Amino acid sequence: MSITWNRREFLSAAAGGLLGTCLAEPRRAGAIPARQPNLVIVFPDQMRGQALGFMNEDPVITPNLDRFAQESLVLTSAVSNYPVCSPFRAMLMTGRYPHANGVLSNCNSNSAPYDCELRQTDRCWSDVLKDRGYNLGYIGKWHLDAPYKPYVDCENNRGATAWNEWCPPERRHGFDFWYAYGTYDYHFTPMYWPTDATRHSPLKIDQWGPEHEADLAIEYIRNTNGQYREADRPFALVVSMNPPHTPYHLVPQKYVDMYAGQTATDLINRPNVNLADDTSGAKLAKKHIKNYFAMVTGVDDQFGRILTALQENGLEKDTIVLFTSDHGNCLGCHDVPTKNVHYEESMRVPFLIRWPERIKPRHDDLLISTPDIYPTLLDLMGLSDDIPSDVQGASRASIITVNRGDRPTSQLYMWAPVGQPAWGRRGIRTARYTFVVSKRQGKPVERILYDNLDDPYQLRNIAARHPDIVRQLTEELEQRLAAHDDPWLQS
Ligand code: CA
């Protein structure tokens, strides 16, 4: 049975310590180095890297991110290596690629028979921080558990595929404050399992998800009367918002009004949306672009509130803040509805990281990959000795702090059909090219090559005309896949 609260009731419960009493006792652990930084990660779902006002790509309104960018290192070439929900999230948590961490598809009832979920035994960065004495909070979408029967009774579990699942405490990887759900796309009536809720007692809330989550993040940051965490300990807080994910119309009107007077075609400035032929992708873009941008503006607004809370509570200087997303959104580019493809709109994500006095604000086109985030963060926090040896990503901390260190020459791209880890698409993205090889059972191998400098909207596949480049990039791709024991090489 779930309880439905509106915003006022929720805030009064929070102020009265009702949610605080749901806190599991944070585990006391080893000694903490002096002035160990806090960490706040905010990552909305499906926000493409082009949807940042200051980048001058999408005509989107993001005043808080624009200001934050001036205080941050902006990695303009950051990607999601497997640009769909659960594979990104598992790479973020484990620092390992999908074949190593077992999350090769989205977690749902189709992939559940293949044990597609975050393993309880994996050592996530949050486990490391917990053992180092941090308090940890997770708010929002988790999407790393396989649903099991009887499915939790809720929307998102009533169609042909079940998606949503509760994450039991032993699978939370060190997060002692929990206010999360698996997958649930009703942005005006979101649901959450607080720390001590049982599988069948989630909370239902009458409030726009990102606003509600920002309210709670602000409470966590303020920590009035020590309700949420131990005031003398550093903390790490993740806020994983669902918008700008579908359904796009579930967005407060005040954010839509900020685009008043602009038509859909005013807002679609990417030539890879085929407006001239009014294709299915063009129709989709015209229908949803304004609401998608309005959602991005709403996320920006709520992110701004979290930043203000850090400042007002004197935590700005000692807190690393990372803003990114799990993948982008084509929204009709190349006639693709959403993500899970190699196009820039799907792969490229925002990546802004701020740590006043330690990270100089600038832009850098570093080819960072998702599994690099784990070791990079721990290294920045002075915990490089705690990075497990099976982490496959590499720390880019020295590039972030002093602009020195090894730079990768490419980023992996992958997609595997459910239950077929040796098949599907693999590719690499370099400073210039996107190269993808597609293998499907019983079909000829397909090769795709885009020159992203000459052709930034990826309108021309030049693979057949450039066998030399294809050969060179194939070599690099195969070397990388061999290093990760990807069975695709044998298929
Ligand atoms: Ca997602």
Tab-separated table of C-alpha atoms and ligand atoms in Angstrom:
chain	number	residue	atom	x	y	z
A	1	MET	CA	0.000	0.000	0.000
A	2	SER	CA	1.388	3.400	-0.918
A	3	ILE	CA	0.788	6.767	0.749
A	4	THR	CA	0.164	9.853	-1.367
A	5	TRP	CA	1.520	13.165	-0.112
A	6	ASN	CA	1.294	16.603	-1.612
A	7	ARG	CA	4.196	18.999	-1.415
A	8	ARG	CA	3.048	20.836	1.741
A	9	GLU	CA	2.474	17.627	3.676
A	10	PHE	CA	5.806	16.273	2.511
A	11	LEU	CA	7.755	19.365	3.549
A	12	SER	CA	6.053	19.453	6.929
A	13	ALA	CA	6.924	15.788	7.458
A	14	ALA	CA	10.511	16.519	6.467
A	15	ALA	CA	10.685	19.526	8.828
A	16	GLY	CA	9.203	17.452	11.642
A	17	GLY	CA	11.891	14.843	11.245
A	18	LEU	CA	9.468	12.218	9.966
A	19	LEU	CA	11.697	11.324	7.059
A	20	GLY	CA	14.776	11.694	9.202
A	21	THR	CA	13.512	8.938	11.489
A	22	CYS	CA	13.468	6.710	8.400
A	23	LEU	CA	17.248	7.060	8.217
A	24	ALA	CA	19.235	3.924	8.682
A	25	GLU	CA	21.978	4.436	11.256
A	26	PRO	CA	24.979	5.547	9.166
A	27	ARG	CA	27.825	3.092	9.565
A	28	ARG	CA	30.800	4.520	11.462
A	29	ALA	CA	33.949	3.725	9.578
A	30	GLY	CA	37.658	4.508	9.367
A	31	ALA	CA	39.437	7.797	9.995
A	32	ILE	CA	38.630	10.682	7.663
A	33	PRO	CA	41.407	12.848	6.253
A	34	ALA	CA	41.081	16.529	7.174
A	35	ARG	CA	38.786	18.547	4.917
A	36	GLN	CA	37.716	15.610	2.791
A	37	PRO	CA	35.433	17.134	0.117
A	38	ASN	CA	31.735	16.482	-0.240
A	39	LEU	CA	30.406	15.226	-3.563
A	40	VAL	CA	27.119	16.117	-5.252
A	41	ILE	CA	26.187	14.449	-8.548
A	42	VAL	CA	23.086	15.697	-10.345
A	43	PHE	CA	22.114	13.774	-13.448
A	44	PRO	CA	18.815	14.169	-15.277
A	45	ASP	CA	17.671	11.405	-17.612
A	46	GLN	CA	17.992	11.813	-21.391
A	47	MET	CA	19.439	15.330	-21.478
A	48	ARG	CA	21.582	15.659	-24.597
A	49	GLY	CA	24.905	17.473	-24.553
A	50	GLN	CA	23.599	19.945	-27.131
A	51	ALA	CA	20.859	21.119	-24.730
A	52	LEU	CA	23.022	23.585	-22.816
A	53	GLY	CA	22.336	27.258	-23.564
A	54	PHE	CA	25.976	28.362	-23.301
A	55	MET	CA	27.032	25.825	-25.958
A	56	ASN	CA	24.967	27.722	-28.569
A	57	GLU	CA	23.606	24.552	-30.141
A	58	ASP	CA	20.001	23.920	-29.077
A	59	PRO	CA	18.109	27.205	-28.495
A	60	VAL	CA	17.372	26.165	-24.920
A	61	ILE	CA	17.060	28.338	-21.808
A	62	THR	CA	19.470	27.213	-19.049
A	63	PRO	CA	20.539	30.275	-17.015
A	64	ASN	CA	21.755	28.261	-14.013
A	65	LEU	CA	23.864	25.871	-16.072
A	66	ASP	CA	25.228	28.824	-18.055
A	67	ARG	CA	26.398	30.442	-14.813
A	68	PHE	CA	27.626	27.118	-13.394
A	69	ALA	CA	29.655	26.548	-16.596
A	70	GLN	CA	31.566	29.750	-15.914
A	71	GLU	CA	32.657	28.266	-12.581
A	72	SER	CA	33.312	24.740	-13.906
A	73	LEU	CA	35.434	22.601	-16.131
A	74	VAL	CA	33.176	21.742	-19.068
A	75	LEU	CA	34.060	18.528	-20.902
A	76	THR	CA	32.530	19.208	-24.298
A	77	SER	CA	33.139	15.708	-25.718
A	78	ALA	CA	31.826	13.606	-22.831
A	79	VAL	CA	29.743	10.633	-23.952
A	80	SER	CA	27.644	7.827	-22.614
A	81	ASN	CA	29.438	4.753	-24.012
A	82	TYR	CA	26.271	2.659	-24.048
A	83	PRO	CA	23.682	5.425	-24.350
A	84	VAL	CA	20.699	3.956	-22.556
A	85	CYS	CA	19.645	3.980	-18.914
A	86	SER	CA	20.864	0.948	-16.949
A	87	PRO	CA	24.140	0.280	-18.817
A	88	PHE	CA	25.196	3.900	-18.186
A	89	ARG	CA	24.196	3.711	-14.530
A	90	ALA	CA	26.077	0.451	-13.973
A	91	MET	CA	29.208	1.862	-15.667
A	92	LEU	CA	28.947	4.978	-13.491
A	93	MET	CA	28.639	2.935	-10.294
A	94	THR	CA	31.241	0.215	-11.071
A	95	GLY	CA	33.783	1.949	-13.326
A	96	ARG	CA	33.555	-1.128	-15.570
A	97	TYR	CA	32.156	-1.726	-19.056
A	98	PRO	CA	28.923	-3.730	-19.516
A	99	HIS	CA	30.489	-7.140	-20.238
A	100	ALA	CA	32.390	-6.870	-16.963
A	101	ASN	CA	29.558	-5.578	-14.759
A	102	GLY	CA	26.812	-7.705	-16.338
A	103	VAL	CA	24.405	-4.839	-17.131
A	104	LEU	CA	24.250	-5.289	-20.917
A	105	SER	CA	20.714	-3.956	-21.393
A	106	ASN	CA	18.111	-1.953	-19.558
A	107	CYS	CA	16.955	-3.691	-16.383
A	108	ASN	CA	13.408	-4.927	-17.000
A	109	SER	CA	11.436	-8.168	-17.202
A	110	ASN	CA	12.904	-9.003	-20.659
A	111	SER	CA	16.508	-8.841	-19.483
A	112	ALA	CA	15.865	-10.211	-15.959
A	113	PRO	CA	16.328	-13.879	-17.056
A	114	TYR	CA	19.907	-12.928	-18.042
A	115	ASP	CA	20.719	-11.592	-14.545
A	116	CYS	CA	20.831	-8.066	-15.914
A	117	GLU	CA	21.195	-5.959	-12.765
A	118	LEU	CA	23.898	-4.312	-10.669
A	119	ARG	CA	25.645	-7.033	-8.694
A	120	GLN	CA	25.504	-6.793	-4.951
A	121	THR	CA	29.125	-7.987	-4.814
A	122	ASP	CA	30.524	-5.234	-7.031
A	123	ARG	CA	32.487	-2.569	-5.214
A	124	CYS	CA	31.032	0.765	-6.282
A	125	TRP	CA	32.595	4.164	-5.615
A	126	SER	CA	29.869	4.678	-3.042
A	127	ASP	CA	31.030	1.546	-1.158
A	128	VAL	CA	34.520	3.042	-1.077
A	129	LEU	CA	33.245	6.365	0.272
A	130	LYS	CA	31.121	4.593	2.887
A	131	ASP	CA	34.196	2.730	4.128
A	132	ARG	CA	36.024	6.057	4.235
A	133	GLY	CA	33.453	7.458	6.643
A	134	TYR	CA	31.168	9.327	4.274
A	135	ASN	CA	27.414	9.623	4.689
A	136	LEU	CA	25.681	8.913	1.407
A	137	GLY	CA	22.305	9.900	0.000
A	138	TYR	CA	20.547	8.785	-3.188
A	139	ILE	CA	17.455	10.607	-4.469
A	140	GLY	CA	15.518	9.741	-7.632
A	141	LYS	CA	15.853	7.168	-10.379
A	142	TRP	CA	18.114	4.155	-9.743
A	143	HIS	CA	17.121	1.604	-12.438
A	144	LEU	CA	19.674	-1.038	-11.499
A	145	ASP	CA	17.464	-3.855	-10.179
A	146	ALA	CA	15.807	-6.622	-12.215
A	147	PRO	CA	12.028	-6.730	-11.571
A	148	TYR	CA	10.724	-10.024	-10.217
A	149	LYS	CA	7.259	-11.587	-9.842
A	150	PRO	CA	4.832	-10.716	-8.458
A	151	TYR	CA	5.793	-7.322	-9.866
A	152	VAL	CA	5.332	-4.234	-7.738
A	153	ASP	CA	1.802	-3.055	-8.457
A	154	CYS	CA	2.250	0.272	-10.237
A	155	GLU	CA	2.168	1.900	-13.659
A	156	ASN	CA	5.333	1.022	-15.626
A	157	ASN	CA	4.753	-2.598	-14.532
A	158	ARG	CA	1.361	-3.143	-16.149
A	159	GLY	CA	2.346	-3.345	-19.828
A	160	ALA	CA	4.005	-6.231	-21.675
A	161	THR	CA	7.304	-5.376	-19.983
A	162	ALA	CA	7.742	-4.749	-16.245
A	163	TRP	CA	10.277	-2.066	-15.307
A	164	ASN	CA	9.997	-0.806	-11.768
A	165	GLU	CA	11.547	-2.574	-8.787
A	166	TRP	CA	12.387	-1.742	-5.195
A	167	CYS	CA	16.045	-1.774	-4.233
A	168	PRO	CA	16.469	-3.608	-0.917
A	169	PRO	CA	18.927	-2.087	1.617
A	170	GLU	CA	21.608	-4.742	1.032
A	171	ARG	CA	21.788	-3.724	-2.641
A	172	ARG	CA	22.233	0.034	-2.050
A	173	HIS	CA	26.038	0.081	-2.120
A	174	GLY	CA	26.632	2.269	0.891
A	175	PHE	CA	23.832	4.809	0.429
A	176	ASP	CA	22.379	5.163	3.943
A	177	PHE	CA	19.792	7.790	3.004
A	178	TRP	CA	17.569	6.404	0.273
A	179	TYR	CA	14.658	8.016	-1.523
A	180	ALA	CA	14.544	6.297	-4.881
A	181	TYR	CA	12.683	4.123	-7.381
A	182	GLY	CA	13.653	1.892	-10.296
A	183	THR	CA	11.789	3.219	-13.320
A	184	TYR	CA	8.681	5.346	-13.115
A	185	ASP	CA	7.799	7.926	-15.763
A	186	TYR	CA	4.893	9.841	-14.239
A	187	HIS	CA	6.626	13.146	-13.592
A	188	PHE	CA	3.684	14.878	-11.884
A	189	THR	CA	2.911	11.908	-9.629
A	190	PRO	CA	6.300	10.333	-8.941
A	191	MET	CA	6.839	7.492	-6.473
A	192	TYR	CA	9.729	6.747	-4.156
A	193	TRP	CA	10.822	4.176	-1.622
A	194	PRO	CA	12.269	6.023	1.386
A	195	THR	CA	15.101	4.408	3.369
A	196	ASP	CA	12.951	2.174	5.572
A	197	ALA	CA	9.988	1.576	3.234
A	198	THR	CA	9.166	-2.022	2.407
A	199	ARG	CA	8.717	-3.217	-1.165
A	200	HIS	CA	4.966	-2.686	-0.929
A	201	SER	CA	4.923	0.697	0.806
A	202	PRO	CA	6.300	3.283	-1.617
A	203	LEU	CA	5.331	6.958	-1.286
A	204	LYS	CA	3.292	8.591	-4.046
A	205	ILE	CA	3.832	12.331	-4.398
A	206	ASP	CA	1.756	15.075	-6.050
A	207	GLN	CA	4.562	17.307	-7.281
A	208	TRP	CA	6.807	17.565	-10.340
A	209	GLY	CA	9.608	15.040	-9.795
A	210	PRO	CA	12.671	17.305	-10.215
A	211	GLU	CA	11.167	19.961	-7.948
A	212	HIS	CA	10.351	17.391	-5.287
A	213	GLU	CA	13.823	15.878	-5.502
A	214	ALA	CA	15.447	19.314	-5.283
A	215	ASP	CA	13.310	20.061	-2.178
A	216	LEU	CA	14.640	16.920	-0.548
A	217	ALA	CA	18.229	17.499	-1.719
A	218	ILE	CA	18.046	20.958	-0.115
A	219	GLU	CA	16.786	19.387	3.124
A	220	TYR	CA	19.692	16.931	2.985
A	221	ILE	CA	22.170	19.752	2.417
A	222	ARG	CA	20.694	21.910	5.217
A	223	ASN	CA	20.565	18.920	7.535
A	224	THR	CA	18.566	20.760	10.203
A	225	ASN	CA	19.162	19.142	13.608
A	226	GLY	CA	21.282	16.444	11.971
A	227	GLN	CA	18.188	14.719	10.600
A	228	TYR	CA	19.760	13.435	7.409
A	229	ARG	CA	23.435	12.865	8.090
A	230	GLU	CA	26.217	13.284	10.629
A	231	ALA	CA	27.241	16.937	10.494
A	232	ASP	CA	30.919	16.199	11.245
A	233	ARG	CA	31.293	13.800	8.331
A	234	PRO	CA	31.675	14.482	4.618
A	235	PHE	CA	28.790	13.445	2.420
A	236	ALA	CA	28.052	12.326	-1.106
A	237	LEU	CA	24.627	13.001	-2.572
A	238	VAL	CA	23.256	11.799	-5.905
A	239	VAL	CA	20.160	13.444	-7.400
A	240	SER	CA	18.967	11.446	-10.405
A	241	MET	CA	16.053	13.305	-12.023
A	242	ASN	CA	13.749	11.653	-14.577
A	243	PRO	CA	12.901	14.624	-16.881
A	244	PRO	CA	13.691	15.522	-19.617
A	245	HIS	CA	12.758	11.865	-20.268
A	246	THR	CA	9.418	11.015	-21.926
A	247	PRO	CA	6.499	11.746	-21.588
A	248	TYR	CA	7.461	15.272	-22.572
A	249	HIS	CA	4.121	16.913	-21.825
A	250	LEU	CA	4.489	16.290	-18.082
A	251	VAL	CA	6.229	19.609	-17.476
A	252	PRO	CA	5.034	22.648	-15.472
A	253	GLN	CA	3.438	25.269	-17.698
A	254	LYS	CA	5.721	28.013	-16.305
A	255	TYR	CA	8.673	26.410	-18.116
A	256	VAL	CA	6.727	26.019	-21.368
A	257	ASP	CA	5.715	29.697	-21.147
A	258	MET	CA	9.379	30.689	-21.269
A	259	TYR	CA	9.347	29.581	-24.929
A	260	ALA	CA	6.198	31.570	-25.743
A	261	GLY	CA	6.107	32.948	-29.269
A	262	GLN	CA	8.512	30.328	-30.611
A	263	THR	CA	7.210	27.702	-33.000
A	264	ALA	CA	8.552	24.172	-33.155
A	265	THR	CA	10.400	24.960	-36.359
A	266	ASP	CA	12.019	27.989	-34.678
A	267	LEU	CA	13.381	25.592	-32.062
A	268	ILE	CA	14.532	22.795	-34.404
A	269	ASN	CA	17.864	24.010	-35.728
A	270	ARG	CA	19.477	20.661	-36.492
A	271	PRO	CA	19.565	19.858	-40.227
A	272	ASN	CA	19.481	16.127	-39.456
A	273	VAL	CA	15.792	16.559	-38.590
A	274	ASN	CA	14.233	16.155	-42.011
A	275	LEU	CA	11.646	18.938	-41.918
A	276	ALA	CA	11.536	19.238	-45.723
A	277	ASP	CA	10.192	15.709	-46.157
A	278	ASP	CA	8.178	15.827	-42.926
A	279	THR	CA	9.411	12.361	-41.947
A	280	SER	CA	8.276	10.535	-38.810
A	281	GLY	CA	11.274	12.017	-37.022
A	282	ALA	CA	10.357	15.526	-38.125
A	283	LYS	CA	6.795	15.003	-36.920
A	284	LEU	CA	8.067	13.761	-33.575
A	285	ALA	CA	10.435	16.716	-33.193
A	286	LYS	CA	7.711	19.230	-34.070
A	287	LYS	CA	5.347	17.679	-31.575
A	288	HIS	CA	7.727	17.523	-28.626
A	289	ILE	CA	10.672	19.909	-29.026
A	290	LYS	CA	9.166	22.757	-27.007
A	291	ASN	CA	8.209	20.529	-24.093
A	292	TYR	CA	11.599	18.802	-24.184
A	293	PHE	CA	13.379	22.139	-23.932
A	294	ALA	CA	10.887	23.284	-21.266
A	295	MET	CA	11.813	20.198	-19.246
A	296	VAL	CA	15.500	20.988	-19.627
A	297	THR	CA	14.742	24.516	-18.389
A	298	GLY	CA	12.855	23.013	-15.426
A	299	VAL	CA	15.781	20.745	-14.570
A	300	ASP	CA	18.088	23.768	-14.847
A	301	ASP	CA	15.842	25.708	-12.455
A	302	GLN	CA	15.874	22.925	-9.866
A	303	PHE	CA	19.621	22.399	-10.230
A	304	GLY	CA	20.006	26.128	-9.529
A	305	ARG	CA	18.104	25.716	-6.265
A	306	ILE	CA	20.474	22.928	-5.180
A	307	LEU	CA	23.483	25.133	-5.973
A	308	THR	CA	21.964	27.976	-3.939
A	309	ALA	CA	21.483	25.626	-0.979
A	310	LEU	CA	25.157	24.647	-1.095
A	311	GLN	CA	26.128	28.313	-1.108
A	312	GLU	CA	23.728	29.335	1.669
A	313	ASN	CA	24.968	26.541	3.882
A	314	GLY	CA	28.637	27.411	3.405
A	315	LEU	CA	29.360	24.170	1.563
A	316	GLU	CA	30.207	25.535	-1.878
A	317	LYS	CA	33.978	25.601	-1.421
A	318	ASP	CA	34.362	22.066	-0.093
A	319	THR	CA	31.947	20.326	-2.425
A	320	ILE	CA	32.691	18.789	-5.800
A	321	VAL	CA	29.590	19.195	-7.980
A	322	LEU	CA	29.186	17.128	-11.138
A	323	PHE	CA	26.313	17.679	-13.572
A	324	THR	CA	25.866	15.108	-16.337
A	325	SER	CA	23.226	12.790	-17.877
A	326	ASP	CA	22.871	9.054	-18.558
A	327	HIS	CA	22.524	9.606	-22.351
A	328	GLY	CA	21.153	12.115	-24.804
A	329	ASN	CA	18.054	12.255	-26.984
A	330	CYS	CA	17.749	12.268	-30.778
A	331	LEU	CA	14.153	13.463	-30.678
A	332	GLY	CA	13.740	12.946	-34.415
A	333	CYS	CA	17.319	13.572	-35.562
A	334	HIS	CA	18.074	10.868	-38.178
A	335	ASP	CA	14.441	9.787	-37.688
A	336	VAL	CA	15.440	8.195	-34.370
A	337	PRO	CA	12.914	8.818	-31.569
A	338	THR	CA	15.199	8.728	-28.521
A	339	LYS	CA	18.603	7.105	-27.812
A	340	ASN	CA	20.591	3.860	-27.805
A	341	VAL	CA	22.318	4.717	-31.106
A	342	HIS	CA	25.753	6.087	-32.035
A	343	TYR	CA	24.603	9.544	-33.171
A	344	GLU	CA	25.961	12.598	-31.359
A	345	GLU	CA	22.528	13.588	-30.041
A	346	SER	CA	22.267	10.180	-28.346
A	347	MET	CA	25.857	9.754	-27.132
A	348	ARG	CA	27.018	13.210	-26.084
A	349	VAL	CA	26.071	14.289	-22.579
A	350	PRO	CA	26.589	17.403	-20.476
A	351	PHE	CA	29.640	17.137	-18.207
A	352	LEU	CA	30.325	20.080	-15.926
A	353	ILE	CA	32.436	19.673	-12.820
A	354	ARG	CA	33.069	22.360	-10.210
A	355	TRP	CA	35.381	22.415	-7.234
A	356	PRO	CA	36.274	26.004	-6.322
A	357	GLU	CA	40.012	26.567	-5.783
A	358	ARG	CA	40.907	23.138	-7.174
A	359	ILE	CA	39.394	23.034	-10.679
A	360	LYS	CA	39.961	25.975	-12.995
A	361	PRO	CA	36.927	26.941	-15.071
A	362	ARG	CA	37.546	26.155	-18.749
A	363	HIS	CA	36.361	24.031	-21.661
A	364	ASP	CA	38.193	20.854	-22.670
A	365	ASP	CA	37.416	18.327	-25.414
A	366	LEU	CA	38.870	15.415	-23.401
A	367	LEU	CA	37.467	12.102	-24.672
A	368	ILE	CA	36.251	10.985	-21.260
A	369	SER	CA	34.252	7.736	-21.001
A	370	THR	CA	31.596	6.767	-18.476
A	371	PRO	CA	33.767	4.209	-16.593
A	372	ASP	CA	36.401	6.952	-16.126
A	373	ILE	CA	34.078	8.880	-13.807
A	374	TYR	CA	34.527	6.516	-10.814
A	375	PRO	CA	38.348	6.530	-10.684
A	376	THR	CA	38.479	10.223	-11.609
A	377	LEU	CA	36.234	11.233	-8.710
A	378	LEU	CA	38.065	9.076	-6.153
A	379	ASP	CA	41.413	10.374	-7.396
A	380	LEU	CA	40.195	13.982	-7.112
A	381	MET	CA	39.098	13.214	-3.557
A	382	GLY	CA	42.562	11.934	-2.632
A	383	LEU	CA	41.442	8.297	-2.558
A	384	SER	CA	43.324	6.896	-5.556
A	385	ASP	CA	44.698	4.034	-3.426
A	386	ASP	CA	41.122	2.887	-2.840
A	387	ILE	CA	40.281	2.388	-6.536
A	388	PRO	CA	39.724	-1.372	-7.002
A	389	SER	CA	42.076	-3.048	-9.466
A	390	ASP	CA	39.178	-4.357	-11.577
A	391	VAL	CA	37.976	-0.829	-12.431
A	392	GLN	CA	38.398	-0.482	-16.210
A	393	GLY	CA	38.057	3.285	-16.501
A	394	ALA	CA	41.075	5.534	-16.004
A	395	SER	CA	41.434	8.547	-13.760
A	396	ARG	CA	41.453	11.836	-15.674
A	397	ALA	CA	41.930	13.831	-12.458
A	398	SER	CA	45.255	15.400	-13.453
A	399	ILE	CA	43.769	16.695	-16.697
A	400	ILE	CA	40.848	18.100	-14.759
A	401	THR	CA	43.007	19.835	-12.133
A	402	VAL	CA	46.260	20.791	-13.898
A	403	ASN	CA	45.590	19.985	-17.557
A	404	ARG	CA	48.332	17.345	-17.649
A	405	GLY	CA	48.236	13.593	-18.112
A	406	ASP	CA	47.402	10.887	-20.617
A	407	ARG	CA	44.617	11.674	-23.033
A	408	PRO	CA	42.621	8.812	-24.530
A	409	THR	CA	42.415	8.761	-28.335
A	410	SER	CA	38.899	7.348	-28.505
A	411	GLN	CA	35.707	6.448	-26.662
A	412	LEU	CA	33.934	3.099	-27.041
A	413	TYR	CA	30.375	2.845	-28.257
A	414	MET	CA	28.258	-0.274	-27.786
A	415	TRP	CA	24.828	-1.832	-28.041
A	416	ALA	CA	23.938	-5.517	-27.602
A	417	PRO	CA	20.519	-7.114	-28.178
A	418	VAL	CA	18.936	-8.509	-25.003
A	419	GLY	CA	20.462	-11.902	-24.209
A	420	GLN	CA	22.977	-11.704	-27.096
A	421	PRO	CA	26.171	-10.232	-25.622
A	422	ALA	CA	28.260	-11.213	-28.680
A	423	TRP	CA	26.091	-9.359	-31.188
A	424	GLY	CA	24.990	-5.840	-31.987
A	425	ARG	CA	26.948	-2.674	-32.605
A	426	ARG	CA	30.421	-1.691	-31.437
A	427	GLY	CA	32.263	1.429	-32.374
A	428	ILE	CA	34.616	4.183	-31.389
A	429	ARG	CA	34.383	7.934	-31.367
A	430	THR	CA	37.637	9.831	-31.855
A	431	ALA	CA	38.349	13.570	-31.921
A	432	ARG	CA	37.307	13.473	-35.573
A	433	TYR	CA	35.362	10.338	-36.449
A	434	THR	CA	32.490	8.172	-35.317
A	435	PHE	CA	33.042	4.614	-36.567
A	436	VAL	CA	30.524	1.825	-35.965
A	437	VAL	CA	30.377	-1.851	-37.013
A	438	SER	CA	27.009	-3.576	-36.831
A	439	LYS	CA	26.752	-7.389	-36.608
A	440	ARG	CA	23.358	-9.036	-36.709
A	441	GLN	CA	22.796	-12.771	-36.949
A	442	GLY	CA	22.235	-13.829	-40.576
A	443	LYS	CA	22.877	-10.315	-41.955
A	444	PRO	CA	25.959	-8.840	-43.654
A	445	VAL	CA	28.293	-6.769	-41.486
A	446	GLU	CA	27.601	-3.049	-41.834
A	447	ARG	CA	30.190	-0.300	-41.369
A	448	ILE	CA	29.389	3.337	-40.695
A	449	LEU	CA	31.916	6.177	-40.685
A	450	TYR	CA	31.186	9.831	-40.055
A	451	ASP	CA	33.675	12.685	-40.242
A	452	ASN	CA	32.331	14.805	-37.408
A	453	LEU	CA	34.488	17.795	-38.323
A	454	ASP	CA	33.365	18.011	-41.956
A	455	ASP	CA	29.901	16.658	-41.257
A	456	PRO	CA	28.850	17.541	-37.683
A	457	TYR	CA	25.273	16.412	-38.251
A	458	GLN	CA	26.427	12.998	-39.477
A	459	LEU	CA	24.530	13.066	-42.756
A	460	ARG	CA	27.076	11.150	-44.898
A	461	ASN	CA	28.373	7.629	-44.258
A	462	ILE	CA	31.845	7.721	-45.846
A	463	ALA	CA	32.992	4.196	-44.873
A	464	ALA	CA	33.021	2.848	-48.457
A	465	ARG	CA	35.134	5.759	-49.699
A	466	HIS	CA	37.802	5.556	-46.979
A	467	PRO	CA	39.005	1.948	-46.514
A	468	ASP	CA	42.266	3.244	-45.021
A	469	ILE	CA	40.496	5.080	-42.207
A	470	VAL	CA	38.152	2.124	-41.697
A	471	ARG	CA	41.154	-0.225	-41.383
A	472	GLN	CA	42.892	2.021	-38.861
A	473	LEU	CA	39.790	2.549	-36.725
A	474	THR	CA	38.901	-1.160	-36.893
A	475	GLU	CA	42.311	-1.928	-35.399
A	476	GLU	CA	41.805	0.514	-32.557
A	477	LEU	CA	38.277	-0.772	-31.920
A	478	GLU	CA	39.390	-4.410	-31.842
A	479	GLN	CA	42.277	-3.654	-29.492
A	480	ARG	CA	39.943	-1.958	-27.082
A	481	LEU	CA	37.343	-4.720	-27.220
A	482	ALA	CA	40.010	-7.396	-26.735
A	483	ALA	CA	41.160	-5.608	-23.589
A	484	HIS	CA	37.597	-5.944	-22.260
A	485	ASP	CA	37.085	-9.580	-23.383
A	486	ASP	CA	34.123	-8.574	-25.553
A	487	PRO	CA	32.776	-11.793	-27.206
A	488	TRP	CA	31.568	-9.668	-30.154
A	489	LEU	CA	35.041	-10.091	-31.686
A	490	GLN	CA	34.289	-13.819	-32.185
A	491	SER	CA	30.751	-13.477	-33.549
B	1	CA	CA	17.686	6.951	-19.202
